[in-house]
PDB file of C-alpha atoms in Angstrom:
ATOM      1  CA  MET O 627       7.255 -27.669  29.015  1.00  0.00           C
ATOM      2  CA  ALA O 628       3.660 -26.560  28.446  1.00  0.00           C
ATOM      3  CA  THR O 629       4.605 -23.012  29.340  1.00  0.00           C
ATOM      4  CA  ALA O 630       7.499 -23.036  26.889  1.00  0.00           C
ATOM      5  CA  ALA O 631       5.279 -24.421  24.147  1.00  0.00           C
ATOM      6  CA  SER O 632       2.642 -21.775  24.866  1.00  0.00           C
ATOM      7  CA  SER O 633       5.279 -19.042  24.789  1.00  0.00           C
ATOM      8  CA  GLY O 634       6.535 -20.338  21.465  1.00  0.00           C
ATOM      9  CA  LEU O 635       3.036 -20.232  20.014  1.00  0.00           C
ATOM     10  CA  GLN O 636       2.510 -16.623  21.078  1.00  0.00           C
ATOM     11  CA  ASN O 637       5.869 -15.651  19.584  1.00  0.00           C
ATOM     12  CA  LEU O 638       4.645 -16.811  16.169  1.00  0.00           C
ATOM     13  CA  LEU O 639       2.817 -13.530  15.625  1.00  0.00           C
ATOM     14  CA  LYS O 640       5.988 -11.591  16.446  1.00  0.00           C
ATOM     15  CA  VAL O 641       8.092 -13.322  13.789  1.00  0.00           C
ATOM     16  CA  GLY O 642       5.548 -13.276  10.981  1.00  0.00           C
ATOM     17  CA  THR O 643       6.269 -11.114   7.942  1.00  0.00           C
ATOM     18  CA  LYS O 644       2.757 -10.426   6.660  1.00  0.00           C
ATOM     19  CA  ILE O 645      -0.996 -10.781   7.015  1.00  0.00           C
ATOM     20  CA  ILE O 646      -2.867 -12.084   3.969  1.00  0.00           C
ATOM     21  CA  GLY O 647      -6.542 -11.185   3.888  1.00  0.00           C
ATOM     22  CA  VAL O 648      -9.082 -13.214   1.948  1.00  0.00           C
ATOM     23  CA  GLY O 649     -12.014 -11.124   0.765  1.00  0.00           C
ATOM     24  CA  ARG O 650     -15.541 -12.357   0.035  1.00  0.00           C
ATOM     25  CA  ASN O 651     -14.941 -15.883   1.310  1.00  0.00           C
ATOM     26  CA  TYR O 652     -18.478 -16.236   2.672  1.00  0.00           C
ATOM     27  CA  ALA O 653     -21.219 -16.001   0.042  1.00  0.00           C
ATOM     28  CA  ALA O 654     -23.668 -14.173   2.327  1.00  0.00           C
ATOM     29  CA  HIS O 655     -21.073 -11.501   3.138  1.00  0.00           C
ATOM     30  CA  ALA O 656     -20.232 -10.985  -0.537  1.00  0.00           C
ATOM     31  CA  LYS O 657     -23.918 -10.473  -1.249  1.00  0.00           C
ATOM     32  CA  GLU O 658     -24.496  -8.056   1.644  1.00  0.00           C
ATOM     33  CA  LEU O 659     -21.831  -5.751   0.177  1.00  0.00           C
ATOM     34  CA  GLY O 660     -23.193  -6.144  -3.336  1.00  0.00           C
ATOM     35  CA  ASN O 661     -20.205  -8.152  -4.579  1.00  0.00           C
ATOM     36  CA  ALA O 662     -20.249 -11.197  -6.828  1.00  0.00           C
ATOM     37  CA  VAL O 663     -19.212 -14.490  -5.259  1.00  0.00           C
ATOM     38  CA  PRO O 664     -15.601 -14.944  -6.439  1.00  0.00           C
ATOM     39  CA  LYS O 665     -14.378 -17.817  -8.569  1.00  0.00           C
ATOM     40  CA  GLU O 666     -10.926 -17.663  -6.965  1.00  0.00           C
ATOM     41  CA  PRO O 667      -9.769 -16.091  -3.690  1.00  0.00           C
ATOM     42  CA  VAL O 668      -9.664 -12.298  -3.481  1.00  0.00           C
ATOM     43  CA  LEU O 669      -6.384 -11.534  -1.706  1.00  0.00           C
ATOM     44  CA  PHE O 670      -4.980  -8.410  -0.068  1.00  0.00           C
ATOM     45  CA  LEU O 671      -2.091  -7.688   2.299  1.00  0.00           C
ATOM     46  CA  LYS O 672      -2.046  -6.037   5.709  1.00  0.00           C
ATOM     47  CA  PRO O 673       1.106  -5.039   7.618  1.00  0.00           C
ATOM     48  CA  THR O 674       1.942  -6.733  10.909  1.00  0.00           C
ATOM     49  CA  SER O 675       2.103  -3.249  12.447  1.00  0.00           C
ATOM     50  CA  SER O 676      -1.716  -3.331  12.364  1.00  0.00           C
ATOM     51  CA  TYR O 677      -1.886  -6.014  15.095  1.00  0.00           C
ATOM     52  CA  LEU O 678      -3.620  -5.117  18.351  1.00  0.00           C
ATOM     53  CA  PRO O 679      -3.550  -7.579  21.265  1.00  0.00           C
ATOM     54  CA  ASN O 680      -6.623  -8.582  23.243  1.00  0.00           C
ATOM     55  CA  GLY O 681      -7.860  -5.800  25.512  1.00  0.00           C
ATOM     56  CA  GLY O 682      -6.381  -3.048  23.353  1.00  0.00           C
ATOM     57  CA  THR O 683      -8.027   0.027  21.903  1.00  0.00           C
ATOM     58  CA  ILE O 684      -9.005   0.265  18.244  1.00  0.00           C
ATOM     59  CA  GLN O 685      -8.262   3.745  16.927  1.00  0.00           C
ATOM     60  CA  ILE O 686     -10.531   5.436  14.375  1.00  0.00           C
ATOM     61  CA  PRO O 687      -8.402   7.751  12.202  1.00  0.00           C
ATOM     62  CA  HIS O 688      -9.379  11.342  11.469  1.00  0.00           C
ATOM     63  CA  PRO O 689     -11.721  12.380   9.868  1.00  0.00           C
ATOM     64  CA  LEU O 690     -13.713   9.138  10.093  1.00  0.00           C
ATOM     65  CA  ASN O 691     -16.415   8.573  12.700  1.00  0.00           C
ATOM     66  CA  SER O 692     -16.665   4.780  12.422  1.00  0.00           C
ATOM     67  CA  LEU O 693     -14.971   1.607  11.217  1.00  0.00           C
ATOM     68  CA  ASP O 694     -16.580  -1.635  10.051  1.00  0.00           C
ATOM     69  CA  HIS O 695     -15.946  -4.799  12.072  1.00  0.00           C
ATOM     70  CA  GLU O 696     -15.215  -8.115  10.351  1.00  0.00           C
ATOM     71  CA  VAL O 697     -14.656 -11.155  12.590  1.00  0.00           C
ATOM     72  CA  GLU O 698     -12.443 -13.862  11.089  1.00  0.00           C
ATOM     73  CA  LEU O 699     -10.640 -17.116  11.805  1.00  0.00           C
ATOM     74  CA  ALA O 700      -6.899 -16.486  11.522  1.00  0.00           C
ATOM     75  CA  VAL O 701      -4.669 -19.328  10.352  1.00  0.00           C
ATOM     76  CA  VAL O 702      -1.140 -18.978  11.718  1.00  0.00           C
ATOM     77  CA  ILE O 703       1.547 -20.573   9.563  1.00  0.00           C
ATOM     78  CA  GLY O 704       3.973 -22.822  11.441  1.00  0.00           C
ATOM     79  CA  LYS O 705       6.758 -23.278   8.901  1.00  0.00           C
ATOM     80  CA  LYS O 706       7.935 -21.995   5.535  1.00  0.00           C
ATOM     81  CA  ALA O 707       5.547 -22.911   2.735  1.00  0.00           C
ATOM     82  CA  ARG O 708       6.020 -22.554  -1.011  1.00  0.00           C
ATOM     83  CA  ASP O 709       4.006 -24.322  -3.752  1.00  0.00           C
ATOM     84  CA  VAL O 710       2.298 -26.531  -1.193  1.00  0.00           C
ATOM     85  CA  PRO O 711      -0.184 -29.115  -2.509  1.00  0.00           C
ATOM     86  CA  GLU O 712      -3.656 -29.091  -0.944  1.00  0.00           C
ATOM     87  CA  LYS O 713      -3.302 -32.616   0.427  1.00  0.00           C
ATOM     88  CA  THR O 714      -0.379 -31.642   2.700  1.00  0.00           C
ATOM     89  CA  ALA O 715      -1.339 -27.993   3.314  1.00  0.00           C
ATOM     90  CA  MET O 716      -2.575 -28.518   6.871  1.00  0.00           C
ATOM     91  CA  ASP O 717       0.910 -29.709   7.865  1.00  0.00           C
ATOM     92  CA  PHE O 718       2.006 -26.073   7.601  1.00  0.00           C
ATOM     93  CA  VAL O 719      -0.507 -24.724  10.123  1.00  0.00           C
ATOM     94  CA  GLY O 720       1.045 -23.782  13.457  1.00  0.00           C
ATOM     95  CA  GLY O 721      -2.109 -22.629  15.238  1.00  0.00           C
ATOM     96  CA  TYR O 722      -5.257 -20.568  15.005  1.00  0.00           C
ATOM     97  CA  ALA O 723      -6.478 -17.251  16.351  1.00  0.00           C
ATOM     98  CA  LEU O 724      -9.500 -15.011  16.234  1.00  0.00           C
ATOM     99  CA  ALA O 725      -8.919 -11.731  14.429  1.00  0.00           C
ATOM    100  CA  LEU O 726     -10.878  -8.665  13.391  1.00  0.00           C
ATOM    101  CA  ASP O 727     -10.261  -7.125   9.997  1.00  0.00           C
ATOM    102  CA  MET O 728     -11.197  -3.537  10.831  1.00  0.00           C
ATOM    103  CA  THR O 729     -12.105  -1.659   7.679  1.00  0.00           C
ATOM    104  CA  ALA O 730     -12.551   2.009   6.867  1.00  0.00           C
ATOM    105  CA  ARG O 731     -15.465   1.287   4.567  1.00  0.00           C
ATOM    106  CA  GLU O 732     -15.735   4.830   3.184  1.00  0.00           C
ATOM    107  CA  ILE O 733     -12.092   4.764   2.128  1.00  0.00           C
ATOM    108  CA  GLN O 734     -12.432   1.243   0.728  1.00  0.00           C
ATOM    109  CA  SER O 735     -15.519   2.176  -1.300  1.00  0.00           C
ATOM    110  CA  VAL O 736     -13.688   5.060  -2.955  1.00  0.00           C
ATOM    111  CA  ALA O 737     -10.666   2.815  -3.613  1.00  0.00           C
ATOM    112  CA  LYS O 738     -12.822   0.073  -5.144  1.00  0.00           C
ATOM    113  CA  SER O 739     -14.688   2.456  -7.438  1.00  0.00           C
ATOM    114  CA  SER O 740     -11.374   3.990  -8.537  1.00  0.00           C
ATOM    115  CA  GLY O 741      -9.628   0.643  -9.030  1.00  0.00           C
ATOM    116  CA  LEU O 742      -7.142   1.452  -6.253  1.00  0.00           C
ATOM    117  CA  PRO O 743      -5.667  -0.849  -3.550  1.00  0.00           C
ATOM    118  CA  TRP O 744      -7.323  -1.295  -0.137  1.00  0.00           C
ATOM    119  CA  THR O 745      -4.175  -0.646   1.915  1.00  0.00           C
ATOM    120  CA  VAL O 746      -5.293   2.629   3.511  1.00  0.00           C
ATOM    121  CA  ALA O 747      -8.725   1.169   4.301  1.00  0.00           C
ATOM    122  CA  LYS O 748      -7.396  -1.967   6.017  1.00  0.00           C
ATOM    123  CA  GLY O 749      -3.734  -1.513   6.950  1.00  0.00           C
ATOM    124  CA  GLN O 750      -3.674   1.219   9.576  1.00  0.00           C
ATOM    125  CA  ASP O 751      -2.402   0.752  13.127  1.00  0.00           C
ATOM    126  CA  THR O 752      -4.826  -1.214  15.367  1.00  0.00           C
ATOM    127  CA  PHE O 753      -6.805  -2.452  12.321  1.00  0.00           C
ATOM    128  CA  THR O 754      -6.023  -6.143  13.043  1.00  0.00           C
ATOM    129  CA  PRO O 755      -7.080  -6.886  16.621  1.00  0.00           C
ATOM    130  CA  ILE O 756      -6.105 -10.487  17.370  1.00  0.00           C
ATOM    131  CA  SER O 757      -6.358 -13.083  20.121  1.00  0.00           C
ATOM    132  CA  SER O 758      -3.640 -15.284  21.513  1.00  0.00           C
ATOM    133  CA  VAL O 759      -2.718 -18.264  19.328  1.00  0.00           C
ATOM    134  CA  LEU O 760      -4.642 -21.475  19.925  1.00  0.00           C
ATOM    135  CA  PRO O 761      -2.627 -24.713  19.695  1.00  0.00           C
ATOM    136  CA  LEU O 762      -3.679 -27.213  17.038  1.00  0.00           C
ATOM    137  CA  SER O 763      -4.763 -29.701  19.688  1.00  0.00           C
ATOM    138  CA  THR O 764      -7.585 -27.389  20.792  1.00  0.00           C
ATOM    139  CA  VAL O 765      -8.984 -26.999  17.261  1.00  0.00           C
ATOM    140  CA  PRO O 766      -9.638 -30.509  15.914  1.00  0.00           C
ATOM    141  CA  ASP O 767     -12.047 -29.267  13.217  1.00  0.00           C
ATOM    142  CA  PRO O 768     -11.266 -25.752  11.940  1.00  0.00           C
ATOM    143  CA  ASP O 769     -13.962 -26.196   9.262  1.00  0.00           C
ATOM    144  CA  ASN O 770     -16.708 -26.244  11.900  1.00  0.00           C
ATOM    145  CA  LEU O 771     -16.096 -23.305  14.253  1.00  0.00           C
ATOM    146  CA  GLU O 772     -18.714 -20.760  15.253  1.00  0.00           C
ATOM    147  CA  LEU O 773     -17.452 -17.177  15.091  1.00  0.00           C
ATOM    148  CA  TRP O 774     -19.368 -14.364  16.774  1.00  0.00           C
ATOM    149  CA  LEU O 775     -19.056 -10.646  17.406  1.00  0.00           C
ATOM    150  CA  LYS O 776     -21.043  -8.251  19.569  1.00  0.00           C
ATOM    151  CA  VAL O 777     -21.018  -4.446  19.836  1.00  0.00           C
ATOM    152  CA  ASP O 778     -22.083  -3.171  23.264  1.00  0.00           C
ATOM    153  CA  GLY O 779     -23.547  -6.595  23.968  1.00  0.00           C
ATOM    154  CA  GLU O 780     -25.653  -6.742  20.791  1.00  0.00           C
ATOM    155  CA  THR O 781     -24.920  -9.640  18.456  1.00  0.00           C
ATOM    156  CA  ARG O 782     -23.819  -8.352  15.054  1.00  0.00           C
ATOM    157  CA  GLN O 783     -22.094 -11.348  13.494  1.00  0.00           C
ATOM    158  CA  LYS O 784     -22.502 -15.086  13.999  1.00  0.00           C
ATOM    159  CA  GLY O 785     -21.429 -17.651  11.440  1.00  0.00           C
ATOM    160  CA  SER O 786     -19.597 -20.904  10.920  1.00  0.00           C
ATOM    161  CA  THR O 787     -16.331 -21.593   9.164  1.00  0.00           C
ATOM    162  CA  LYS O 788     -18.140 -24.469   7.418  1.00  0.00           C
ATOM    163  CA  ASP O 789     -19.630 -21.798   5.145  1.00  0.00           C
ATOM    164  CA  MET O 790     -16.273 -20.643   3.777  1.00  0.00           C
ATOM    165  CA  ILE O 791     -16.205 -20.790  -0.018  1.00  0.00           C
ATOM    166  CA  PHE O 792     -12.482 -21.591  -0.184  1.00  0.00           C
ATOM    167  CA  LYS O 793     -11.350 -23.947   2.575  1.00  0.00           C
ATOM    168  CA  ILE O 794      -8.111 -23.659   4.529  1.00  0.00           C
ATOM    169  CA  PRO O 795      -6.061 -26.285   2.595  1.00  0.00           C
ATOM    170  CA  TYR O 796      -6.979 -24.642  -0.704  1.00  0.00           C
ATOM    171  CA  LEU O 797      -6.129 -21.173   0.617  1.00  0.00           C
ATOM    172  CA  ILE O 798      -2.693 -22.276   1.844  1.00  0.00           C
ATOM    173  CA  SER O 799      -1.965 -24.068  -1.433  1.00  0.00           C
ATOM    174  CA  HIS O 800      -3.197 -21.162  -3.556  1.00  0.00           C
ATOM    175  CA  ILE O 801      -1.437 -18.420  -1.614  1.00  0.00           C
ATOM    176  CA  SER O 802       1.826 -20.382  -1.388  1.00  0.00           C
ATOM    177  CA  SER O 803       1.797 -20.727  -5.179  1.00  0.00           C
ATOM    178  CA  ILE O 804       1.910 -16.927  -5.374  1.00  0.00           C
ATOM    179  CA  MET O 805       4.160 -15.981  -2.466  1.00  0.00           C
ATOM    180  CA  THR O 806       6.230 -17.799   0.133  1.00  0.00           C
ATOM    181  CA  LEU O 807       4.502 -18.117   3.481  1.00  0.00           C
ATOM    182  CA  PHE O 808       6.847 -17.855   6.445  1.00  0.00           C
ATOM    183  CA  GLU O 809       6.550 -19.011  10.041  1.00  0.00           C
ATOM    184  CA  GLY O 810       4.189 -16.658  11.845  1.00  0.00           C
ATOM    185  CA  ASP O 811       2.469 -15.318   8.734  1.00  0.00           C
ATOM    186  CA  VAL O 812      -1.291 -15.085   9.159  1.00  0.00           C
ATOM    187  CA  ILE O 813      -4.117 -15.808   6.732  1.00  0.00           C
ATOM    188  CA  LEU O 814      -7.382 -14.058   7.566  1.00  0.00           C
ATOM    189  CA  THR O 815      -9.925 -16.463   6.099  1.00  0.00           C
ATOM    190  CA  GLY O 816     -12.850 -14.096   5.537  1.00  0.00           C
ATOM    191  CA  THR O 817     -15.856 -12.899   7.497  1.00  0.00           C
ATOM    192  CA  PRO O 818     -19.456 -14.098   7.766  1.00  0.00           C
ATOM    193  CA  GLN O 819     -22.363 -11.737   7.137  1.00  0.00           C
ATOM    194  CA  GLY O 820     -23.386  -8.995   9.560  1.00  0.00           C
ATOM    195  CA  VAL O 821     -20.496  -6.552   9.155  1.00  0.00           C
ATOM    196  CA  GLY O 822     -21.314  -3.045  10.253  1.00  0.00           C
ATOM    197  CA  PRO O 823     -20.006   0.121  11.872  1.00  0.00           C
ATOM    198  CA  VAL O 824     -18.529   0.595  15.314  1.00  0.00           C
ATOM    199  CA  LYS O 825     -18.084   4.079  16.754  1.00  0.00           C
ATOM    200  CA  VAL O 826     -16.090   5.881  19.423  1.00  0.00           C
ATOM    201  CA  ASP O 827     -16.699   4.639  22.996  1.00  0.00           C
ATOM    202  CA  GLN O 828     -18.340   1.425  21.853  1.00  0.00           C
ATOM    203  CA  LYS O 829     -16.999  -1.948  22.974  1.00  0.00           C
ATOM    204  CA  ILE O 830     -16.446  -4.994  20.788  1.00  0.00           C
ATOM    205  CA  THR O 831     -16.517  -8.522  22.167  1.00  0.00           C
ATOM    206  CA  ALA O 832     -15.920 -11.466  19.863  1.00  0.00           C
ATOM    207  CA  GLY O 833     -15.037 -15.099  20.056  1.00  0.00           C
ATOM    208  CA  ILE O 834     -14.848 -18.653  18.823  1.00  0.00           C
ATOM    209  CA  THR O 835     -17.628 -20.466  20.661  1.00  0.00           C
ATOM    210  CA  GLY O 836     -16.239 -22.826  23.275  1.00  0.00           C
ATOM    211  CA  LEU O 837     -12.615 -21.798  22.734  1.00  0.00           C
ATOM    212  CA  LEU O 838     -11.906 -18.134  23.433  1.00  0.00           C
ATOM    213  CA  ASP O 839     -13.218 -14.599  23.497  1.00  0.00           C
ATOM    214  CA  VAL O 840     -11.655 -11.162  23.117  1.00  0.00           C
ATOM    215  CA  TYR O 841     -12.637  -7.585  23.819  1.00  0.00           C
ATOM    216  CA  PHE O 842     -11.586  -4.216  22.425  1.00  0.00           C
ATOM    217  CA  ASN O 843     -12.468  -0.609  23.134  1.00  0.00           C
ATOM    218  CA  VAL O 844     -12.855   1.960  20.367  1.00  0.00           C
ATOM    219  CA  GLU O 845     -11.483   5.492  20.476  1.00  0.00           C
ATOM    220  CA  LYS O 846     -10.590   8.299  18.089  1.00  0.00           C
ATOM    221  CA  HIS O 847      -6.947   8.416  17.102  1.00  0.00           C
ATOM    222  CA  GLN O 848      -5.280  11.418  18.673  1.00  0.00           C
ATOM    223  CA  LYS O 849      -2.243  12.746  16.876  1.00  0.00           C
ATOM    224  CA  PRO O 850       0.487  14.085  19.185  1.00  0.00           C
ATOM    225  CA  ARG O 851       0.566  17.836  19.509  1.00  0.00           C
ATOM    226  CA  THR O 852       3.478  19.588  17.862  1.00  0.00           C
ATOM    227  CA  GLY O 853       5.166  22.734  19.071  1.00  0.00           C
TER     228      GLY O 853
END
């Protein structure tokens, strides 16, 4: 039975329809990028085609030489949610995962200054590396998890979900008032400070202290030859 339950959890990511990113949800991260701390959640969408399982290779698209890493707690929705009140919002969580919101910062900076969407900067293939899904029973307090990320063994990011500006129940309630959340949809809850570039041939390791860790290689995207 445990195996079947575990299999069902992992299938959640396969049936989800979307990834909802929450920007600037840690005050220190907002400040390090020169952004004001938001008064309501900053939301953006990523396609599920950007998922990359643990052990995979992050691909840097041409002509870029680096991508920024952003380690985040991912909330995996367990059942359809629409106009959910905060007090019952946690009933709609099916599990948790660790995810990276890989960002082409140069492209994003141009988009932001031009008032354009962030899709190209955040939605490309391999731009959402993600762990397996953790069952709820292993995460009794999602508001007090330590997230960390290292590049080639050097600690770049370390922070706690207790520092999130908008907490998980509020995020679920707020987002579900805008769009229906379906089983398997993922909310990326924001990243702590310390974001920075990762380059070709570097290795990312990241984790939730005491629960899981993941690793990813980084390569340049090679387009197939034609002719």
